[in-house]
């Protein structure tokens, strides 16, 4: 497999564009002292929107074991954050895949 110059330049340009948009947003928000309330509300909704775009396709395209594991993680997430939530979901998926779904 070889990589021609055009492909390499496209990859570099895409990487540079990604970097500039990320650093540009950080720079813009660090230089703006007072954010308008609507913008602040919109920015506060971004983490939930990103999480939804990651979880929803896996939930609807995955098997029953994945659905159950996500529900287990959701229930654990109601009381705990971070590592316990991840371990509960991962553990449920592994147990279901190994013992139940084989």
MMTF fields as JSON, N, C-alpha, C and O atoms, coordinates in Angstrom:
{
  "mmtfVersion": "1.0.0",
  "mmtfProducer": "UNKNOWN",
  "numBonds": 407,
  "numAtoms": 408,
  "numGroups": 102,
  "numChains": 1,
  "numModels": 1,
  "chainsPerModel": [1],
  "groupsPerChain": [102],
  "chainIdList": ["A"],
  "bondAtomList": [4, 2, 8, 6, 12, 10, 16, 14, 20, 18, 24, 22, 28, 26, 32, 30, 36, 34, 40, 38, 44, 42, 48, 46, 52, 50, 56, 54, 60, 58, 64, 62, 68, 66, 72, 70, 76, 74, 80, 78, 84, 82, 88, 86, 92, 90, 96, 94, 100, 98, 104, 102, 108, 106, 112, 110, 116, 114, 120, 118, 124, 122, 128, 126, 132, 130, 136, 134, 140, 138, 144, 142, 148, 146, 152, 150, 156, 154, 160, 158, 164, 162, 168, 166, 172, 170, 176, 174, 180, 178, 184, 182, 188, 186, 192, 190, 196, 194, 200, 198, 204, 202, 208, 206, 212, 210, 216, 214, 220, 218, 224, 222, 228, 226, 232, 230, 236, 234, 240, 238, 244, 242, 248, 246, 252, 250, 256, 254, 260, 258, 264, 262, 268, 266, 272, 270, 276, 274, 280, 278, 284, 282, 288, 286, 292, 290, 296, 294, 300, 298, 304, 302, 308, 306, 312, 310, 316, 314, 320, 318, 324, 322, 328, 326, 332, 330, 336, 334, 340, 338, 344, 342, 348, 346, 352, 350, 356, 354, 360, 358, 364, 362, 368, 366, 372, 370, 376, 374, 380, 378, 384, 382, 388, 386, 392, 390, 396, 394, 400, 398, 404, 402],
  "bondOrderList": [1, 1, 1, 1, 1, 1, 1, 1, 1, 1, 1, 1, 1, 1, 1, 1, 1, 1, 1, 1, 1, 1, 1, 1, 1, 1, 1, 1, 1, 1, 1, 1, 1, 1, 1, 1, 1, 1, 1, 1, 1, 1, 1, 1, 1, 1, 1, 1, 1, 1, 1, 1, 1, 1, 1, 1, 1, 1, 1, 1, 1, 1, 1, 1, 1, 1, 1, 1, 1, 1, 1, 1, 1, 1, 1, 1, 1, 1, 1, 1, 1, 1, 1, 1, 1, 1, 1, 1, 1, 1, 1, 1, 1, 1, 1, 1, 1, 1, 1, 1, 1],
  "groupList": [{"groupName": "UNK", "atomNameList": ["N", "CA", "C", "O"], "elementList": ["N", "C", "C", "O"], "formalChargeList": [0, 0, 0, 0], "bondAtomList": [1, 0, 2, 1, 3, 2], "bondOrderList": [1, 1, 2], "singleLetterCode": "X", "chemCompType": "L-PEPTIDE LINKING"}],
  "groupTypeList": [0, 0, 0, 0, 0, 0, 0, 0, 0, 0, 0, 0, 0, 0, 0, 0, 0, 0, 0, 0, 0, 0, 0, 0, 0, 0, 0, 0, 0, 0, 0, 0, 0, 0, 0, 0, 0, 0, 0, 0, 0, 0, 0, 0, 0, 0, 0, 0, 0, 0, 0, 0, 0, 0, 0, 0, 0, 0, 0, 0, 0, 0, 0, 0, 0, 0, 0, 0, 0, 0, 0, 0, 0, 0, 0, 0, 0, 0, 0, 0, 0, 0, 0, 0, 0, 0, 0, 0, 0, 0, 0, 0, 0, 0, 0, 0, 0, 0, 0, 0, 0, 0],
  "groupIdList": [1, 2, 3, 4, 5, 6, 7, 8, 9, 10, 11, 12, 13, 14, 15, 16, 17, 18, 19, 20, 21, 22, 23, 24, 25, 26, 27, 28, 29, 30, 31, 32, 33, 34, 35, 36, 37, 38, 39, 40, 41, 42, 43, 44, 45, 46, 47, 48, 49, 50, 51, 52, 53, 54, 55, 56, 57, 58, 59, 60, 61, 62, 63, 64, 65, 66, 67, 68, 69, 70, 71, 72, 73, 74, 75, 76, 77, 78, 79, 80, 81, 82, 83, 84, 85, 86, 87, 88, 89, 90, 91, 92, 93, 94, 95, 96, 97, 98, 99, 100, 101, 102],
  "secStructList": [7, 7, 7, 7, 2, 2, 2, 2, 2, 2, 2, 2, 2, 2, 2, 2, 2, 2, 2, 2, 2, 2, 2, 2, 2, 2, 2, 2, 2, 2, 2, 7, 1, 1, 7, 7, 2, 2, 2, 2, 2, 2, 2, 2, 2, 2, 2, 2, 2, 2, 2, 2, 2, 2, 2, 2, 2, 2, 2, 2, 2, 1, 7, 2, 2, 2, 2, 2, 2, 2, 2, 2, 2, 2, 2, 2, 2, 6, 6, 7, 7, 6, 2, 2, 2, 2, 2, 2, 2, 2, 2, 2, 2, 2, 2, 0, 0, 0, 0, 0, 7, 7],
  "xCoordList": [0.843, 0.0, 0.892, 1.82, 0.617, 1.419, 0.534, -0.67, 1.139, 0.431, 0.969, 2.14, 0.11, 0.588, 0.533, -0.076, 1.175, 1.314, -0.044, -0.269, -0.937, -2.262, -3.022, -3.612, -3.014, -3.7, -3.073, -3.785, -1.76, -1.07, -1.418, -1.622, -1.49, -1.843, -3.287, -3.577, -4.176, -5.573, -5.675, -6.402, -4.95, -4.957, -4.393, -4.961, -3.291, -2.702, -3.628, -3.751, -4.274, -5.2, -6.399, -6.849, -6.916, -8.041, -7.62, -8.369, -6.426, -5.922, -5.732, -6.084, -5.184, -4.985, -6.325, -6.469, -7.3, -8.63, -9.275, -9.891, -9.136, -9.688, -9.013, -9.68, -7.692, -6.951, -7.354, -7.576, -7.45, -7.783, -9.189, -9.409, -10.141, -11.489, -11.521, -12.224, -10.782, -10.763, -10.057, -10.594, -8.885, -8.144, -8.817, -8.755, -9.455, -10.166, -11.338, -11.556, -12.095, -13.202, -12.71, -13.293, -11.637, -11.054, -10.562, -10.818, -9.863, -9.342, -10.479, -10.408, -11.523, -12.651, -13.341, -13.628, -13.605, -14.29, -13.423, -13.945, -12.11, -11.241, -11.08, -10.732, -11.321, -11.182, -12.5, -12.492, -13.608, -14.904, -15.218, -15.298, -15.394, -15.609, -17.044, -17.268, -18.007, -19.415, -20.106, -20.29, -20.481, -21.203, -22.679, -23.237, -23.315, -24.763, -25.443, -24.973, -26.524, -27.182, -27.598, -27.502, -28.052, -28.463, -27.274, -27.39, -26.125, -24.925, -24.449, -24.048, -24.488, -24.073, -24.991, -24.518, -26.281, -27.227, -26.949, -26.982, -26.678, -26.372, -25.091, -25.028, -24.076, -22.811, -22.961, -22.28, -23.842, -24.089, -24.797, -24.715, -25.487, -26.192, -25.297, -25.691, -24.114, -23.227, -22.829, -22.906, -22.412, -22.02, -23.136, -22.88, -24.355, -25.476, -25.727, -26.053, -25.581, -25.79, -24.718, -25.018, -23.478, -22.386, -22.577, -22.404, -22.929, -23.159, -24.294, -24.207, -25.343, -26.466, -26.047, -26.473, -25.22, -24.79, -23.892, -23.791, -23.241, -22.403, -23.192, -22.929, -24.157, -24.868, -26.043, -26.252, -26.803, -28.032, -27.79, -28.499, -26.827, -26.631, -26.236, -26.692, -25.395, -25.008, -26.21, -26.347, -27.081, -28.26, -29.19, -29.669, -29.444, -30.404, -29.822, -30.569, -28.518, -27.897, -27.345, -27.11, -27.134, -26.547, -27.561, -28.764, -27.042, -27.887, -28.554, -28.378, -29.317, -30.045, -29.086, -29.397, -27.918, -26.97, -26.448, -26.197, -26.288, -25.827, -26.911, -26.619, -28.136, -29.25, -29.352, -29.509, -29.264, -29.336, -28.159, -28.333, -26.962, -25.776, -25.92, -25.515, -26.487, -26.68, -27.717, -27.584, -28.734, -29.741, -29.12, -29.387, -28.296, -27.586, -26.708, -26.706, -25.965, -25.1, -25.931, -25.528, -27.072, -27.952, -28.407, -28.38, -28.819, -29.277, -28.154, -28.371, -26.96, -25.818, -25.47, -25.084, -25.607, -25.302, -26.23, -25.894, -27.399, -28.297, -27.744, -28.117, -26.86, -26.278, -24.787, -24.275, -24.084, -22.625, -22.212, -22.948, -21.029, -20.475, -19.188, -18.605, -18.758, -17.435, -17.196, -17.915, -16.182, -15.683, -16.736, -16.857, -17.508, -18.52, -19.539, -19.958, -19.93, -20.871, -20.274, -20.93, -19.053, -18.384, -18.177, -18.418, -17.73, -17.506, -18.798, -18.807, -19.878, -21.163, -21.635, -22.051, -21.572, -21.998, -21.108, -21.591, -19.814, -18.857, -19.002, -19.029, -19.095, -19.232, -20.511, -20.504, -21.6, -22.871, -22.772, -23.245, -22.166, -22.032, -21.167, -21.499, -20.062, -19.173, -19.843, -19.743, -20.519, -21.199, -22.287, -22.398, -23.088, -24.164, -23.604, -24.122, -22.576, -21.996, -21.345, -21.406, -20.733, -20.011, -20.93, -20.814, -21.826, -22.617, -24.008, -24.509, -24.626, -26.028, -26.163, -26.983, -25.394, -25.592, -24.764, -24.77, -24.068, -23.242, -24.021, -23.464],
  "yCoordList": [-1.162, 0.0, 1.231, 1.332, 2.154, 3.364, 4.584, 4.551, 5.628, 6.873, 7.924, 8.296, 8.404, 9.415, 10.8, 10.982, 11.755, 13.106, 13.776, 14.451, 13.601, 14.231, 13.737, 14.537, 12.442, 11.886, 12.389, 12.733, 12.433, 12.918, 14.378, 14.758, 15.203, 16.608, 16.771, 17.642, 15.958, 16.012, 15.643, 16.289, 14.606, 14.194, 15.305, 15.614, 15.904, 17.002, 18.214, 18.845, 18.54, 19.679, 19.419, 20.324, 18.195, 17.868, 17.944, 18.438, 17.455, 17.546, 18.99, 19.345, 19.82, 21.227, 21.937, 22.736, 21.653, 22.264, 21.848, 22.67, 20.581, 20.106, 20.808, 21.271, 20.888, 21.547, 23.015, 23.506, 23.712, 25.13, 25.376, 26.348, 24.523, 24.718, 24.471, 25.173, 23.499, 23.234, 24.347, 24.855, 24.728, 25.769, 27.122, 27.975, 27.328, 28.585, 28.768, 29.868, 27.713, 27.798, 28.077, 28.889, 27.409, 27.655, 29.09, 29.76, 29.558, 30.919, 31.938, 32.904, 31.721, 32.646, 32.716, 33.804, 31.561, 31.562, 32.107, 32.671, 31.947, 32.487, 33.997, 34.655, 34.558, 36.0, 36.757, 37.984, 36.066, 36.711, 36.685, 35.614, 37.853, 37.925, 37.58, 36.81, 38.14, 37.908, 37.209, 37.791, 35.964, 35.233, 35.58, 35.704, 35.736, 35.935, 34.708, 33.584, 34.913, 33.791, 32.652, 31.482, 32.983, 31.932, 31.09, 29.871, 31.732, 31.0, 30.117, 28.975, 30.632, 29.837, 28.616, 27.522, 28.803, 27.694, 26.661, 25.457, 27.131, 26.211, 25.439, 24.237, 26.109, 25.43, 24.422, 23.397, 24.707, 23.756, 22.497, 21.456, 22.569, 21.415, 20.528, 19.416, 20.995, 20.246, 18.875, 17.901, 18.735, 17.401, 16.36, 15.221, 16.739, 15.8, 15.439, 14.292, 16.396, 16.127, 15.186, 14.284, 15.397, 14.532, 13.12, 12.144, 13.01, 11.697, 10.97, 9.766, 11.686, 11.074, 10.564, 9.486, 11.32, 10.872, 9.643, 8.887, 9.432, 8.251, 7.041, 5.921, 7.256, 6.151, 5.663, 4.455, 6.556, 6.167, 5.163, 4.159, 5.386, 4.385, 3.014, 1.988, 2.995, 1.714, 1.025, -0.195, 1.798, 1.209, 0.596, -0.524, 1.315, 0.841, -0.195, -1.013, -0.179, -1.14, -2.365, -3.394, -2.267, -3.368, -4.446, -4.291, -5.529, -6.649, -6.414, -5.365, -7.398, -7.287, -7.166, -6.49, -7.816, -7.721, -6.3, -5.851, -5.601, -4.217, -3.318, -2.419, -3.554, -2.775, -2.966, -1.996, -4.213, -4.499, -3.858, -3.283, -3.95, -3.356, -1.84, -1.256, -1.203, 0.247, 0.619, 1.641, -0.196, 0.068, -0.107, 0.686, -1.135, -1.332, -0.115, 0.398, 0.347, 1.51, 2.755, 3.564, 2.896, 4.027, 3.982, 5.0, 2.816, 2.689, 2.955, 3.605, 2.458, 2.743, 4.229, 4.828, 4.818, 6.231, 7.164, 8.328, 6.665, 7.492, 7.747, 8.721, 6.87, 7.012, 7.308, 7.945, 6.858, 7.008, 7.629, 7.573, 8.217, 8.78, 8.064, 7.34, 8.277, 7.852, 6.365, 5.618, 5.94, 4.572, 3.527, 2.531, 3.701, 2.679, 2.503, 1.383, 3.591, 3.53, 2.739, 1.858, 3.046, 2.372, 0.89, 0.03, 0.605, -0.795, -1.595, -2.759, -0.997, -1.7, -2.028, -3.154, -1.056, -1.294, -2.295, -3.197, -2.131, -3.046, -4.448, -5.432, -4.529, -5.838, -6.541, -7.744, -5.805, -6.406, -6.907, -8.0, -6.121, -6.548, -7.798, -8.718, -7.836, -8.998, -10.252, -11.325, -10.127, -11.285, -11.793, -12.996, -10.875, -11.293, -11.932, -12.952, -11.362, -11.919, -13.277, -14.155, -13.453, -14.688, -15.819, -16.946, -15.529, -16.592, -16.757, -17.878, -15.686, -15.748, -15.86, -16.639, -15.116, -15.003, -16.011, -15.941, -16.924, -17.852, -19.035, -19.905],
  "zCoordList": [0.0, 0.0, 0.0, 0.804, -0.889, -0.954, -0.738, -0.988, -0.282, -0.006, -0.961, -0.89, -1.857, -2.795, -2.141, -1.087, -2.782, -2.227, -2.046, -1.042, -2.993, -2.91, -1.682, -0.956, -1.447, -0.286, 1.009, 1.953, 1.057, 2.248, 2.515, 3.668, 1.472, 1.652, 2.122, 2.943, 1.616, 2.059, 3.532, 4.286, 3.948, 5.356, 6.232, 7.28, 5.821, 6.59, 6.655, 7.705, 5.545, 5.528, 6.438, 7.141, 6.431, 7.31, 8.775, 9.617, 9.073, 10.436, 10.878, 12.003, 10.011, 10.324, 10.525, 11.451, 9.67, 9.813, 11.131, 11.81, 11.491, 12.762, 13.928, 14.853, 13.882, 14.95, 15.071, 16.178, 13.95, 13.985, 14.51, 15.232, 14.169, 14.697, 16.196, 16.922, 16.661, 18.106, 18.866, 19.851, 18.436, 19.135, 18.939, 19.825, 17.8, 17.55, 18.493, 19.001, 18.738, 19.688, 21.087, 21.806, 21.481, 22.803, 22.916, 23.916, 21.902, 21.906, 21.972, 22.732, 21.177, 21.145, 22.508, 23.007, 23.102, 24.396, 25.523, 26.485, 25.416, 26.469, 26.346, 27.327, 25.175, 24.986, 25.131, 25.228, 25.148, 25.335, 26.823, 27.426, 27.412, 28.86, 29.247, 30.181, 28.538, 28.866, 27.7, 26.631, 27.92, 26.891, 26.956, 28.047, 25.817, 25.841, 26.472, 26.291, 27.196, 27.882, 26.943, 27.313, 25.748, 24.801, 24.365, 24.238, 24.135, 23.742, 24.882, 24.655, 26.109, 27.259, 27.432, 27.739, 27.237, 27.325, 26.24, 26.497, 25.038, 23.941, 24.209, 23.949, 24.72, 25.013, 26.151, 26.165, 27.1, 28.183, 27.689, 28.342, 26.556, 26.014, 25.152, 24.801, 24.808, 23.912, 24.467, 23.718, 25.723, 26.2, 26.08, 25.688, 26.411, 26.282, 24.824, 24.518, 23.934, 22.508, 21.966, 21.184, 22.378, 21.918, 22.461, 21.731, 23.729, 24.325, 23.612, 23.368, 23.282, 22.572, 21.203, 20.79, 20.496, 19.165, 19.25, 18.283, 20.387, 20.548, 21.02, 20.584, 21.906, 22.541, 21.701, 21.59, 21.115, 20.414, 19.278, 19.213, 18.387, 17.329, 17.879, 17.374, 18.905, 19.491, 20.117, 20.024, 20.754, 21.385, 20.337, 20.515, 19.26, 18.274, 17.311, 16.773, 17.085, 16.177, 16.887, 16.254, 18.191, 18.946, 19.276, 19.067, 19.792, 20.17, 21.514, 22.135, 21.953, 23.208, 24.39, 25.371, 24.307, 25.42, 25.587, 26.705, 24.477, 24.551, 25.134, 25.924, 24.753, 25.301, 26.812, 27.554, 27.267, 28.702, 29.427, 30.502, 28.847, 29.473, 29.585, 30.59, 28.578, 28.639, 29.689, 30.362, 29.83, 30.861, 32.247, 33.15, 32.419, 33.696, 33.981, 35.1, 32.98, 33.166, 33.51, 34.345, 32.871, 33.173, 34.631, 35.323, 35.092, 36.477, 37.472, 38.495, 37.181, 38.059, 37.989, 38.992, 36.804, 36.628, 37.384, 37.605, 37.785, 38.576, 39.983, 40.639, 40.433, 41.777, 41.76, 42.681, 40.735, 40.695, 39.365, 38.38, 39.358, 38.129, 37.759, 38.567, 36.532, 36.105, 36.077, 35.413, 36.799, 36.735, 37.111, 36.398, 38.198, 38.498, 37.371, 37.078, 36.752, 35.638, 34.477, 33.922, 34.117, 33.006, 33.316, 32.469, 34.527, 34.907, 34.922, 34.522, 35.372, 35.4, 33.983, 33.711, 33.089, 31.712, 31.004, 30.32, 31.172, 30.537, 31.109, 30.37, 32.427, 33.069, 32.649, 32.387, 32.586, 32.161, 30.721, 30.409, 29.858, 28.462, 28.348, 27.601, 29.083, 29.011, 29.572, 28.977, 30.704, 31.297, 30.364, 30.125, 29.839, 28.934, 27.671, 27.217, 27.106, 25.884, 26.126, 25.265, 27.271, 27.537, 28.0, 27.519, 28.914, 29.527, 28.924, 28.838, 28.514, 28.094, 26.578, 26.094, 25.839, 24.398, 23.577, 22.348, 24.217, 23.44, 22.944, 22.274]
}
